[in-house]
PDB file of C-alpha atoms in Angstrom:
ATOM      1  CA  MET A   1      -3.190  -6.704 -50.404  1.00 42.00           C
ATOM      2  CA  ARG A   2      -6.296  -5.658 -48.666  1.00 43.00           C
ATOM      3  CA  SER A   3      -6.657  -9.334 -47.272  1.00 43.00           C
ATOM      4  CA  SER A   4      -2.579  -9.102 -46.202  1.00 44.00           C
ATOM      5  CA  SER A   5      -3.443  -6.205 -44.460  1.00 45.00           C
ATOM      6  CA  LEU A   6      -6.821  -7.578 -42.454  1.00 43.00           C
ATOM      7  CA  SER A   7      -4.313 -10.794 -41.718  1.00 44.00           C
ATOM      8  CA  ARG A   8      -1.867  -8.839 -39.763  1.00 46.00           C
ATOM      9  CA  ARG A   9      -4.694  -6.614 -38.124  1.00 46.00           C
ATOM     10  CA  LEU A  10      -6.298  -9.778 -37.127  1.00 42.00           C
ATOM     11  CA  LEU A  11      -3.219 -11.281 -35.504  1.00 43.00           C
ATOM     12  CA  LEU A  12      -2.032  -8.116 -34.295  1.00 42.00           C
ATOM     13  CA  LEU A  13      -5.557  -8.320 -32.554  1.00 40.00           C
ATOM     14  CA  GLN A  14      -4.815 -12.001 -31.052  1.00 42.00           C
ATOM     15  CA  ARG A  15      -1.580 -11.370 -29.540  1.00 39.00           C
ATOM     16  CA  GLN A  16      -3.024  -8.033 -27.812  1.00 40.00           C
ATOM     17  CA  LEU A  17      -5.782 -10.630 -26.382  1.00 37.00           C
ATOM     18  CA  SER A  18      -3.354 -13.501 -25.622  1.00 37.00           C
ATOM     19  CA  PRO A  19      -3.158 -14.224 -21.779  1.00 38.00           C
ATOM     20  CA  ASN A  20       0.356 -15.179 -22.965  1.00 39.00           C
ATOM     21  CA  SER A  21       1.030 -11.564 -24.073  1.00 34.00           C
ATOM     22  CA  SER A  22       3.172  -9.995 -21.064  1.00 35.00           C
ATOM     23  CA  SER A  23       0.984  -6.722 -20.560  1.00 34.00           C
ATOM     24  CA  ILE A  24      -1.629  -9.642 -19.257  1.00 33.00           C
ATOM     25  CA  VAL A  25       0.987 -11.831 -17.217  1.00 35.00           C
ATOM     26  CA  ASN A  26       2.696  -8.269 -15.569  1.00 42.00           C
ATOM     27  CA  GLN A  27      -1.362  -7.687 -14.601  1.00 40.00           C
ATOM     28  CA  LYS A  28      -1.762 -11.227 -13.042  1.00 40.00           C
ATOM     29  CA  ARG A  29       2.093 -11.672 -11.387  1.00 50.00           C
ATOM     30  CA  THR A  30       1.754 -12.903  -7.978  1.00 61.00           C
ATOM     31  CA  MET A  31       4.016 -12.683  -5.319  1.00 68.00           C
ATOM     32  CA  ALA A  32       4.631 -16.553  -5.532  1.00 67.00           C
ATOM     33  CA  SER A  33       5.861 -15.535  -9.315  1.00 73.00           C
ATOM     34  CA  GLN A  34       8.471 -12.860  -7.707  1.00 85.00           C
ATOM     35  CA  ILE A  35      10.052 -15.447  -5.259  1.00 92.00           C
ATOM     36  CA  PRO A  36      13.782 -15.549  -6.534  1.00 93.00           C
ATOM     37  CA  THR A  37      15.656 -18.815  -7.295  1.00 90.00           C
ATOM     38  CA  LYS A  38      18.773 -16.262  -5.251  1.00 94.00           C
ATOM     39  CA  PHE A  39      18.820 -13.635  -1.953  1.00 97.00           C
ATOM     40  CA  ASP A  40      21.042 -10.954  -0.913  1.00 97.00           C
ATOM     41  CA  ILE A  41      20.533  -7.815   1.143  1.00 96.00           C
ATOM     42  CA  ASN A  42      19.154  -6.034  -2.117  1.00 96.00           C
ATOM     43  CA  THR A  43      16.805  -8.365  -2.807  1.00 97.00           C
ATOM     44  CA  SER A  44      13.361  -6.461  -3.566  1.00 98.00           C
ATOM     45  CA  TYR A  45      10.159  -6.818  -4.572  1.00 98.00           C
ATOM     46  CA  THR A  46       7.555  -5.427  -6.582  1.00 98.00           C
ATOM     47  CA  MET A  47       4.377  -3.889  -5.012  1.00 98.00           C
ATOM     48  CA  ASN A  48       0.923  -3.235  -6.708  1.00 98.00           C
ATOM     49  CA  SER A  49       1.771   0.766  -6.395  1.00 98.00           C
ATOM     50  CA  GLY A  50       4.846  -0.051  -8.409  1.00 97.00           C
ATOM     51  CA  TYR A  51       7.319   0.760  -6.114  1.00 98.00           C
ATOM     52  CA  ARG A  52      10.054  -1.958  -5.052  1.00 98.00           C
ATOM     53  CA  ILE A  53      11.002  -3.276  -1.186  1.00 98.00           C
ATOM     54  CA  PRO A  54      13.702  -4.593   0.326  1.00 98.00           C
ATOM     55  CA  ALA A  55      12.802  -8.130   1.222  1.00 98.00           C
ATOM     56  CA  LEU A  56      14.581  -7.704   4.487  1.00 98.00           C
ATOM     57  CA  GLY A  57      14.135  -4.985   7.100  1.00 98.00           C
ATOM     58  CA  TYR A  58      14.667  -3.626  10.351  1.00 98.00           C
ATOM     59  CA  GLY A  59      12.230  -3.468  13.283  1.00 98.00           C
ATOM     60  CA  VAL A  60      11.762  -1.174  16.011  1.00 98.00           C
ATOM     61  CA  TYR A  61       9.160  -2.005  17.827  1.00 97.00           C
ATOM     62  CA  GLN A  62       9.663  -1.237  21.515  1.00 95.00           C
ATOM     63  CA  THR A  63      12.950   0.643  21.182  1.00 98.00           C
ATOM     64  CA  PRO A  64      13.771   3.461  22.969  1.00 97.00           C
ATOM     65  CA  ALA A  65      13.360   7.268  21.327  1.00 97.00           C
ATOM     66  CA  ALA A  66      16.715   7.467  22.979  1.00 98.00           C
ATOM     67  CA  SER A  67      18.681   5.116  21.692  1.00 98.00           C
ATOM     68  CA  CYS A  68      17.000   4.442  17.893  1.00 98.00           C
ATOM     69  CA  GLU A  69      18.717   6.592  16.035  1.00 98.00           C
ATOM     70  CA  GLU A  70      22.103   5.267  16.922  1.00 98.00           C
ATOM     71  CA  VAL A  71      20.440   1.260  17.154  1.00 98.00           C
ATOM     72  CA  VAL A  72      19.050   1.782  12.965  1.00 98.00           C
ATOM     73  CA  LEU A  73      22.868   3.930  12.167  1.00 98.00           C
ATOM     74  CA  HIS A  74      24.008   0.429  13.103  1.00 98.00           C
ATOM     75  CA  ALA A  75      21.649  -1.125  10.978  1.00 98.00           C
ATOM     76  CA  PHE A  76      22.116   1.096   7.795  1.00 98.00           C
ATOM     77  CA  LYS A  77      26.269   0.312   8.612  1.00 98.00           C
ATOM     78  CA  THR A  78      25.426  -3.318   8.507  1.00 98.00           C
ATOM     79  CA  GLY A  79      23.413  -2.974   5.141  1.00 98.00           C
ATOM     80  CA  TYR A  80      19.616  -2.978   5.964  1.00 98.00           C
ATOM     81  CA  ARG A  81      17.737  -0.367   4.151  1.00 98.00           C
ATOM     82  CA  HIS A  82      14.751  -1.443   5.334  1.00 98.00           C
ATOM     83  CA  VAL A  83      13.436   0.561   8.593  1.00 98.00           C
ATOM     84  CA  ASP A  84       9.437  -0.534   9.882  1.00 98.00           C
ATOM     85  CA  SER A  85       8.170   2.155  12.057  1.00 98.00           C
ATOM     86  CA  ALA A  86       4.923   3.249  13.709  1.00 98.00           C
ATOM     87  CA  ARG A  87       3.031   6.197  15.466  1.00 98.00           C
ATOM     88  CA  ALA A  88       2.762   3.718  18.169  1.00 98.00           C
ATOM     89  CA  TYR A  89       6.127   3.300  18.576  1.00 98.00           C
ATOM     90  CA  ARG A  90       7.082   6.373  19.494  1.00 97.00           C
ATOM     91  CA  ASN A  91      10.162   6.779  17.773  1.00 98.00           C
ATOM     92  CA  GLU A  92       9.641   7.666  14.516  1.00 98.00           C
ATOM     93  CA  GLN A  93      11.875  11.050  14.671  1.00 98.00           C
ATOM     94  CA  PRO A  94      15.190   9.530  15.976  1.00 98.00           C
ATOM     95  CA  CYS A  95      14.662   6.663  12.564  1.00 98.00           C
ATOM     96  CA  ALA A  96      14.241   9.704  10.218  1.00 98.00           C
ATOM     97  CA  ASP A  97      17.047  11.660  12.014  1.00 98.00           C
ATOM     98  CA  ALA A  98      18.634   8.764  10.882  1.00 98.00           C
ATOM     99  CA  ILE A  99      17.871   8.227   7.780  1.00 98.00           C
ATOM    100  CA  ARG A 100      19.372  11.990   6.895  1.00 98.00           C
ATOM    101  CA  ALA A 101      22.462  11.023   9.353  1.00 98.00           C
ATOM    102  CA  SER A 102      23.482   7.853   7.614  1.00 98.00           C
ATOM    103  CA  GLY A 103      24.900   9.518   4.300  1.00 98.00           C
ATOM    104  CA  LEU A 104      22.638   7.422   2.490  1.00 98.00           C
ATOM    105  CA  LYS A 105      20.321   8.315  -0.777  1.00 98.00           C
ATOM    106  CA  ARG A 106      16.636   9.274   0.770  1.00 98.00           C
ATOM    107  CA  GLU A 107      15.390   7.172  -2.186  1.00 98.00           C
ATOM    108  CA  ASP A 108      17.641   4.334  -1.156  1.00 98.00           C
ATOM    109  CA  ILE A 109      15.976   3.849   2.254  1.00 98.00           C
ATOM    110  CA  PHE A 110      12.175   2.658   2.481  1.00 98.00           C
ATOM    111  CA  PHE A 111      10.255   3.473   5.968  1.00 98.00           C
ATOM    112  CA  THR A 112       7.137   2.313   7.461  1.00 98.00           C
ATOM    113  CA  SER A 113       4.815   3.837   9.732  1.00 98.00           C
ATOM    114  CA  LYS A 114       1.286   3.018  10.789  1.00 98.00           C
ATOM    115  CA  VAL A 115      -2.047   4.670  12.032  1.00 98.00           C
ATOM    116  CA  PRO A 116      -2.517   3.607  15.583  1.00 98.00           C
ATOM    117  CA  PRO A 117      -4.996   1.397  16.672  1.00 97.00           C
ATOM    118  CA  ARG A 118      -6.615   4.223  18.165  1.00 97.00           C
ATOM    119  CA  ALA A 119      -6.517   7.023  15.038  1.00 98.00           C
ATOM    120  CA  MET A 120      -9.208   4.846  13.639  1.00 98.00           C
ATOM    121  CA  GLY A 121     -11.384   7.089  11.202  1.00 98.00           C
ATOM    122  CA  TYR A 122     -10.917   9.387   8.083  1.00 98.00           C
ATOM    123  CA  GLU A 123     -10.277  12.777  10.412  1.00 98.00           C
ATOM    124  CA  ALA A 124      -8.318  11.113  13.436  1.00 98.00           C
ATOM    125  CA  ALA A 125      -6.500   8.750  10.343  1.00 98.00           C
ATOM    126  CA  MET A 126      -5.653  12.282   8.566  1.00 98.00           C
ATOM    127  CA  LYS A 127      -4.355  13.799  11.334  1.00 98.00           C
ATOM    128  CA  SER A 128      -1.785  10.696  12.374  1.00 98.00           C
ATOM    129  CA  ILE A 129      -0.435  10.525   8.624  1.00 98.00           C
ATOM    130  CA  GLU A 130       0.485  14.979   9.037  1.00 98.00           C
ATOM    131  CA  SER A 131       1.534  13.819  13.129  1.00 98.00           C
ATOM    132  CA  SER A 132       4.269  11.390  11.257  1.00 98.00           C
ATOM    133  CA  PHE A 133       5.333  14.206   8.574  1.00 98.00           C
ATOM    134  CA  SER A 134       5.554  16.802  11.450  1.00 98.00           C
ATOM    135  CA  GLN A 135       7.602  14.655  13.276  1.00 98.00           C
ATOM    136  CA  THR A 136       9.799  12.698  10.922  1.00 98.00           C
ATOM    137  CA  ARG A 137       9.886  15.678   8.267  1.00 98.00           C
ATOM    138  CA  LEU A 138      10.425  13.708   5.440  1.00 98.00           C
ATOM    139  CA  ASP A 139       9.570  14.987   1.570  1.00 98.00           C
ATOM    140  CA  TYR A 140       7.289  11.454   2.018  1.00 98.00           C
ATOM    141  CA  ILE A 141       6.325   8.131   3.569  1.00 98.00           C
ATOM    142  CA  ASP A 142       7.475   4.840   1.540  1.00 98.00           C
ATOM    143  CA  LEU A 143       4.700   2.933   3.239  1.00 98.00           C
ATOM    144  CA  TYR A 144       1.736   3.693   5.800  1.00 98.00           C
ATOM    145  CA  LEU A 145      -0.153   0.809   7.021  1.00 99.00           C
ATOM    146  CA  ILE A 146      -3.598   0.510   8.858  1.00 98.00           C
ATOM    147  CA  HIS A 147      -2.067  -1.080  12.655  1.00 98.00           C
ATOM    148  CA  SER A 148      -5.089  -3.456  13.192  1.00 98.00           C
ATOM    149  CA  PRO A 149      -8.512  -3.422  12.467  1.00 98.00           C
ATOM    150  CA  TYR A 150      -9.812  -2.279  15.279  1.00 97.00           C
ATOM    151  CA  GLY A 151     -12.265   0.407  15.075  1.00 95.00           C
ATOM    152  CA  GLY A 152     -15.485  -1.382  13.490  1.00 97.00           C
ATOM    153  CA  LYS A 153     -16.214  -0.919   9.876  1.00 98.00           C
ATOM    154  CA  GLU A 154     -16.891   2.466   9.421  1.00 98.00           C
ATOM    155  CA  GLY A 155     -13.048   3.127  11.256  1.00 98.00           C
ATOM    156  CA  ARG A 156     -11.257   0.830   8.988  1.00 98.00           C
ATOM    157  CA  CYS A 157     -12.665   1.868   5.858  1.00 98.00           C
ATOM    158  CA  GLY A 158     -12.424   5.953   7.251  1.00 98.00           C
ATOM    159  CA  ALA A 159      -8.694   5.480   7.218  1.00 98.00           C
ATOM    160  CA  TRP A 160      -8.034   3.896   4.197  1.00 98.00           C
ATOM    161  CA  LYS A 161      -9.504   6.766   2.247  1.00 98.00           C
ATOM    162  CA  ALA A 162      -7.250   9.123   4.407  1.00 98.00           C
ATOM    163  CA  LEU A 163      -4.518   6.830   3.055  1.00 98.00           C
ATOM    164  CA  ALA A 164      -5.603   6.333  -0.564  1.00 98.00           C
ATOM    165  CA  GLU A 165      -5.572  10.301   0.109  1.00 98.00           C
ATOM    166  CA  ALA A 166      -2.577  10.733   1.229  1.00 98.00           C
ATOM    167  CA  GLN A 167      -1.111   8.027  -1.494  1.00 98.00           C
ATOM    168  CA  LYS A 168      -2.769  10.121  -4.778  1.00 98.00           C
ATOM    169  CA  ALA A 169      -1.457  13.370  -3.074  1.00 97.00           C
ATOM    170  CA  GLY A 170       1.983  11.908  -2.974  1.00 97.00           C
ATOM    171  CA  LYS A 171       2.778  11.880   0.452  1.00 98.00           C
ATOM    172  CA  ILE A 172       2.768   7.893   0.872  1.00 98.00           C
ATOM    173  CA  ARG A 173       3.820   5.998  -1.687  1.00 98.00           C
ATOM    174  CA  SER A 174       2.465   2.359  -1.128  1.00 98.00           C
ATOM    175  CA  ILE A 175      -0.075   1.708   1.349  1.00 98.00           C
ATOM    176  CA  GLY A 176      -1.422  -0.885   3.123  1.00 98.00           C
ATOM    177  CA  VAL A 177      -2.544  -2.832   5.977  1.00 98.00           C
ATOM    178  CA  SER A 178      -1.778  -4.563   9.524  1.00 98.00           C
ATOM    179  CA  ASN A 179      -2.988  -7.962  11.346  1.00 98.00           C
ATOM    180  CA  TYR A 180      -6.081  -7.617   9.234  1.00 98.00           C
ATOM    181  CA  GLY A 181      -8.025 -10.907   8.897  1.00 98.00           C
ATOM    182  CA  VAL A 182      -9.663 -12.762   5.846  1.00 98.00           C
ATOM    183  CA  HIS A 183     -12.979 -11.260   6.734  1.00 98.00           C
ATOM    184  CA  HIS A 184     -11.263  -8.024   7.387  1.00 98.00           C
ATOM    185  CA  LEU A 185      -9.608  -7.767   4.056  1.00 98.00           C
ATOM    186  CA  ASP A 186     -12.987  -9.115   1.941  1.00 98.00           C
ATOM    187  CA  GLU A 187     -14.388  -5.808   3.493  1.00 98.00           C
ATOM    188  CA  LEU A 188     -11.711  -3.700   2.407  1.00 98.00           C
ATOM    189  CA  GLU A 189     -11.241  -5.501  -1.020  1.00 98.00           C
ATOM    190  CA  GLU A 190     -15.339  -4.490  -1.082  1.00 98.00           C
ATOM    191  CA  TYR A 191     -14.933  -0.730  -0.129  1.00 98.00           C
ATOM    192  CA  ILE A 192     -11.982  -0.110  -2.803  1.00 98.00           C
ATOM    193  CA  LYS A 193     -14.122  -1.608  -5.118  1.00 97.00           C
ATOM    194  CA  THR A 194     -17.629   0.164  -4.270  1.00 97.00           C
ATOM    195  CA  SER A 195     -16.963   3.634  -2.951  1.00 97.00           C
ATOM    196  CA  GLY A 196     -14.707   5.523  -5.218  1.00 96.00           C
ATOM    197  CA  VAL A 197     -12.087   6.025  -2.845  1.00 97.00           C
ATOM    198  CA  GLY A 198      -9.550   3.756  -4.833  1.00 95.00           C
ATOM    199  CA  GLY A 199      -5.867   2.417  -3.417  1.00 97.00           C
ATOM    200  CA  THR A 200      -4.575  -0.883  -3.860  1.00 97.00           C
ATOM    201  CA  ILE A 201      -3.060  -2.944  -0.449  1.00 98.00           C
ATOM    202  CA  ASP A 202       0.585  -2.829  -1.642  1.00 98.00           C
ATOM    203  CA  VAL A 203       1.425  -4.523   1.790  1.00 98.00           C
ATOM    204  CA  GLY A 204      -0.060  -7.096   4.458  1.00 98.00           C
ATOM    205  CA  GLN A 205       2.286  -7.272   7.732  1.00 98.00           C
ATOM    206  CA  TRP A 206       1.562 -10.020  10.059  1.00 98.00           C
ATOM    207  CA  GLU A 207       3.001 -12.240  12.716  1.00 98.00           C
ATOM    208  CA  ILE A 208       4.630 -15.655  10.710  1.00 98.00           C
ATOM    209  CA  HIS A 209       6.553 -18.242  11.249  1.00 98.00           C
ATOM    210  CA  PRO A 210       6.381 -22.064  11.018  1.00 98.00           C
ATOM    211  CA  TRP A 211       4.525 -21.967  14.654  1.00 98.00           C
ATOM    212  CA  LEU A 212       1.800 -19.304  13.050  1.00 98.00           C
ATOM    213  CA  PRO A 213       2.024 -19.975   9.309  1.00 98.00           C
ATOM    214  CA  ARG A 214      -1.669 -18.131   8.661  1.00 98.00           C
ATOM    215  CA  ASN A 215      -1.812 -19.971   4.862  1.00 98.00           C
ATOM    216  CA  ASP A 216      -6.004 -18.726   4.693  1.00 98.00           C
ATOM    217  CA  ILE A 217      -4.437 -14.914   5.366  1.00 98.00           C
ATOM    218  CA  VAL A 218      -1.185 -15.830   2.931  1.00 98.00           C
ATOM    219  CA  GLU A 219      -3.122 -17.257   0.110  1.00 98.00           C
ATOM    220  CA  TRP A 220      -5.861 -14.294   0.013  1.00 98.00           C
ATOM    221  CA  ALA A 221      -2.613 -12.245  -0.535  1.00 98.00           C
ATOM    222  CA  ARG A 222      -0.940 -13.933  -3.436  1.00 97.00           C
ATOM    223  CA  LYS A 223      -3.386 -14.233  -4.768  1.00 97.00           C
ATOM    224  CA  ARG A 224      -3.997 -10.472  -5.352  1.00 98.00           C
ATOM    225  CA  ASN A 225      -0.173  -9.729  -5.380  1.00 97.00           C
ATOM    226  CA  VAL A 226      -0.281  -8.191  -1.837  1.00 98.00           C
ATOM    227  CA  VAL A 227       3.624  -8.290  -0.206  1.00 98.00           C
ATOM    228  CA  ILE A 228       3.785  -9.660   2.717  1.00 98.00           C
ATOM    229  CA  GLU A 229       5.838  -8.489   5.649  1.00 98.00           C
ATOM    230  CA  ALA A 230       6.795 -11.107   8.602  1.00 98.00           C
ATOM    231  CA  TYR A 231       7.178  -9.584  12.190  1.00 98.00           C
ATOM    232  CA  CYS A 232       7.693 -11.696  15.127  1.00 98.00           C
ATOM    233  CA  PRO A 233      10.051 -13.543  12.619  1.00 98.00           C
ATOM    234  CA  ILE A 234      11.842 -15.043  15.303  1.00 98.00           C
ATOM    235  CA  ILE A 235       9.217 -15.671  17.906  1.00 98.00           C
ATOM    236  CA  ARG A 236      11.095 -13.314  20.601  1.00 97.00           C
ATOM    237  CA  GLY A 237      13.229 -16.332  21.047  1.00 97.00           C
ATOM    238  CA  GLN A 238      10.849 -18.426  22.188  1.00 98.00           C
ATOM    239  CA  ARG A 239      11.260 -21.391  19.936  1.00 98.00           C
ATOM    240  CA  SER A 240      14.834 -21.382  20.122  1.00 98.00           C
ATOM    241  CA  ASN A 241      14.621 -24.933  22.213  1.00 98.00           C
ATOM    242  CA  GLU A 242      12.776 -26.540  19.335  1.00 98.00           C
ATOM    243  CA  GLU A 243      14.416 -29.761  17.796  1.00 98.00           C
ATOM    244  CA  VAL A 244      13.693 -28.735  14.079  1.00 98.00           C
ATOM    245  CA  LEU A 245      15.906 -25.735  14.976  1.00 98.00           C
ATOM    246  CA  LYS A 246      18.484 -27.499  16.760  1.00 98.00           C
ATOM    247  CA  THR A 247      18.448 -30.109  13.670  1.00 98.00           C
ATOM    248  CA  LEU A 248      19.080 -27.471  11.045  1.00 98.00           C
ATOM    249  CA  SER A 249      20.816 -25.190  13.041  1.00 98.00           C
ATOM    250  CA  GLN A 250      23.922 -27.998  13.614  1.00 98.00           C
ATOM    251  CA  LYS A 251      23.233 -28.635   9.878  1.00 98.00           C
ATOM    252  CA  HIS A 252      23.771 -25.422   8.468  1.00 98.00           C
ATOM    253  CA  GLY A 253      25.892 -24.094  11.233  1.00 98.00           C
ATOM    254  CA  LYS A 254      23.430 -21.144  11.873  1.00 98.00           C
ATOM    255  CA  THR A 255      22.111 -19.595  14.760  1.00 98.00           C
ATOM    256  CA  TRP A 256      18.195 -20.823  15.554  1.00 98.00           C
ATOM    257  CA  ALA A 257      17.243 -17.326  14.563  1.00 98.00           C
ATOM    258  CA  GLN A 258      19.074 -17.076  11.233  1.00 98.00           C
ATOM    259  CA  ILE A 259      17.667 -20.604  10.166  1.00 98.00           C
ATOM    260  CA  LEU A 260      13.620 -18.323  10.453  1.00 98.00           C
ATOM    261  CA  LEU A 261      14.816 -15.716   8.912  1.00 98.00           C
ATOM    262  CA  ARG A 262      16.049 -17.945   6.433  1.00 98.00           C
ATOM    263  CA  TRP A 263      12.726 -19.250   6.306  1.00 98.00           C
ATOM    264  CA  SER A 264      10.813 -16.654   5.684  1.00 98.00           C
ATOM    265  CA  LEU A 265      12.675 -14.826   2.993  1.00 98.00           C
ATOM    266  CA  GLN A 266      12.330 -18.554   1.309  1.00 98.00           C
ATOM    267  CA  LYS A 267       9.079 -18.009   1.434  1.00 98.00           C
ATOM    268  CA  GLY A 268       8.650 -15.190   0.013  1.00 98.00           C
ATOM    269  CA  TYR A 269       8.149 -12.525   2.761  1.00 98.00           C
ATOM    270  CA  VAL A 270       9.691  -9.112   4.114  1.00 98.00           C
ATOM    271  CA  PRO A 271      10.650 -10.610   7.934  1.00 98.00           C
ATOM    272  CA  LEU A 272      11.090  -7.528   9.913  1.00 98.00           C
ATOM    273  CA  PRO A 273      13.176  -9.032  12.732  1.00 98.00           C
ATOM    274  CA  LYS A 274      14.133  -6.253  15.821  1.00 97.00           C
ATOM    275  CA  SER A 275      17.462  -6.094  17.720  1.00 97.00           C
ATOM    276  CA  VAL A 276      18.653  -3.452  19.535  1.00 97.00           C
ATOM    277  CA  THR A 277      21.969  -5.696  20.401  1.00 98.00           C
ATOM    278  CA  PRO A 278      24.724  -4.499  17.268  1.00 98.00           C
ATOM    279  CA  SER A 279      25.696  -8.443  17.122  1.00 98.00           C
ATOM    280  CA  ARG A 280      22.259  -9.909  16.996  1.00 98.00           C
ATOM    281  CA  ILE A 281      21.600  -6.714  14.122  1.00 98.00           C
ATOM    282  CA  GLU A 282      24.481  -7.986  12.501  1.00 98.00           C
ATOM    283  CA  GLU A 283      23.516 -11.729  13.095  1.00 98.00           C
ATOM    284  CA  ASN A 284      20.163 -10.966  11.234  1.00 98.00           C
ATOM    285  CA  ALA A 285      21.573  -9.602   8.324  1.00 98.00           C
ATOM    286  CA  ASN A 286      23.788 -12.682   7.834  1.00 98.00           C
ATOM    287  CA  ILE A 287      21.536 -14.962   5.741  1.00 98.00           C
ATOM    288  CA  TYR A 288      22.446 -14.941   2.423  1.00 98.00           C
ATOM    289  CA  ASP A 289      25.211 -17.705   2.813  1.00 98.00           C
ATOM    290  CA  PHE A 290      23.152 -20.666   3.230  1.00 98.00           C
ATOM    291  CA  GLU A 291      19.896 -22.507   1.638  1.00 98.00           C
ATOM    292  CA  LEU A 292      17.167 -24.272   3.592  1.00 98.00           C
ATOM    293  CA  ASP A 293      16.671 -27.470   1.088  1.00 98.00           C
ATOM    294  CA  GLU A 294      13.707 -28.826   0.047  1.00 98.00           C
ATOM    295  CA  GLY A 295      13.666 -31.698   3.107  1.00 98.00           C
ATOM    296  CA  ASP A 296      14.381 -28.376   5.691  1.00 98.00           C
ATOM    297  CA  MET A 297      11.361 -26.429   4.284  1.00 98.00           C
ATOM    298  CA  LYS A 298       9.252 -29.499   4.769  1.00 98.00           C
ATOM    299  CA  SER A 299      10.163 -29.963   8.714  1.00 98.00           C
ATOM    300  CA  LEU A 300       9.027 -26.002   8.906  1.00 98.00           C
ATOM    301  CA  ASP A 301       5.548 -26.626   7.698  1.00 98.00           C
ATOM    302  CA  LEU A 302       3.390 -27.350  10.234  1.00 98.00           C
ATOM    303  CA  PRO A 303       0.034 -25.554   8.168  1.00 98.00           C
ATOM    304  CA  ASN A 304      -2.358 -26.879  10.873  1.00 97.00           C
ATOM    305  CA  SER A 305       0.009 -24.868  14.292  1.00 98.00           C
ATOM    306  CA  TYR A 306      -1.766 -21.495  15.692  1.00 98.00           C
ATOM    307  CA  ALA A 307       0.566 -20.051  18.621  1.00 98.00           C
ATOM    308  CA  PRO A 308       1.234 -16.514  17.923  1.00 98.00           C
ATOM    309  CA  CYS A 309       3.899 -14.929  20.348  1.00 98.00           C
ATOM    310  CA  SER A 310       2.297 -11.509  20.093  1.00 97.00           C
ATOM    311  CA  TRP A 311      -1.167  -9.850  20.083  1.00 98.00           C
ATOM    312  CA  ASP A 312      -3.669 -11.519  16.887  1.00 98.00           C
ATOM    313  CA  PRO A 313      -6.543  -8.939  16.204  1.00 98.00           C
ATOM    314  CA  THR A 314      -7.007 -10.998  13.033  1.00 98.00           C
ATOM    315  CA  THR A 315      -9.736 -12.433  15.276  1.00 97.00           C
ATOM    316  CA  SER A 316     -11.464  -9.253  15.984  1.00 97.00           C
ATOM    317  CA  ASN A 317     -14.943  -9.249  14.962  1.00 95.00           C
ATOM    318  CA  ASP A 318     -15.604  -5.798  15.893  1.00 89.00           C
TER     319      ASP A 318
END
């Protein structure tokens, strides 16, 4: 009897320690393993924080505050549930007004803001976060990012400390960075491990598209289950006349922009298309009734391309 009982205990322990156990698999889950085979407008990913993020976002960069509420409301009516704003955009308040006016449940909408480059450092970042809540009057913010790595190591680490503390206080549900290069990410990872400040990098946001694939950054993020958001996913229209996009557009009966957004989805990214035109807002969400095949994806594989259409703080060494 004792032998049988001991055997059962050993078997249970072996299962608990086995690399095939579900707990270990969940701990080691990567973004690559989360990429679904089928997408719809409700597709979402689980972040390191445990919260979920919709796989399609609506960007409001350079959207005037006066018209922001109206276009965000149209995005909600179209089916978007994810709005990407920032302190630097000066339109957090109308985004929040749209959330309240939408009639949707707060928990069904994902809202992002960001610490601006001028507010790096602990004290300044704390004030930035406080200002976001003052202006939006939201009970919580789903995601808060450090907008760029400018400001030196002390500024970056101080801003992260502010985010981590706000997350622990329940004000912010998930935190992350934007425009960080691999060297910035390594620095932050080391700071998290050694400082005791805590927090996990839940999301990283970068300009990403076929002509700026950032494979080194993507690889770093994937290994750590960091959700990758892609801004400028349609490259501000600068590549609309590329032959490969014309070919794929004709093949699938979709616009060049829809091809790029579908590419982003199938790569497992969270694209953040921006438009203030109602028909374009709708068009950018109409990307679930076709699929790029393996050959299509390969034709958009440009691993050595480096052609940003926006700023690129990832290269900063301050």
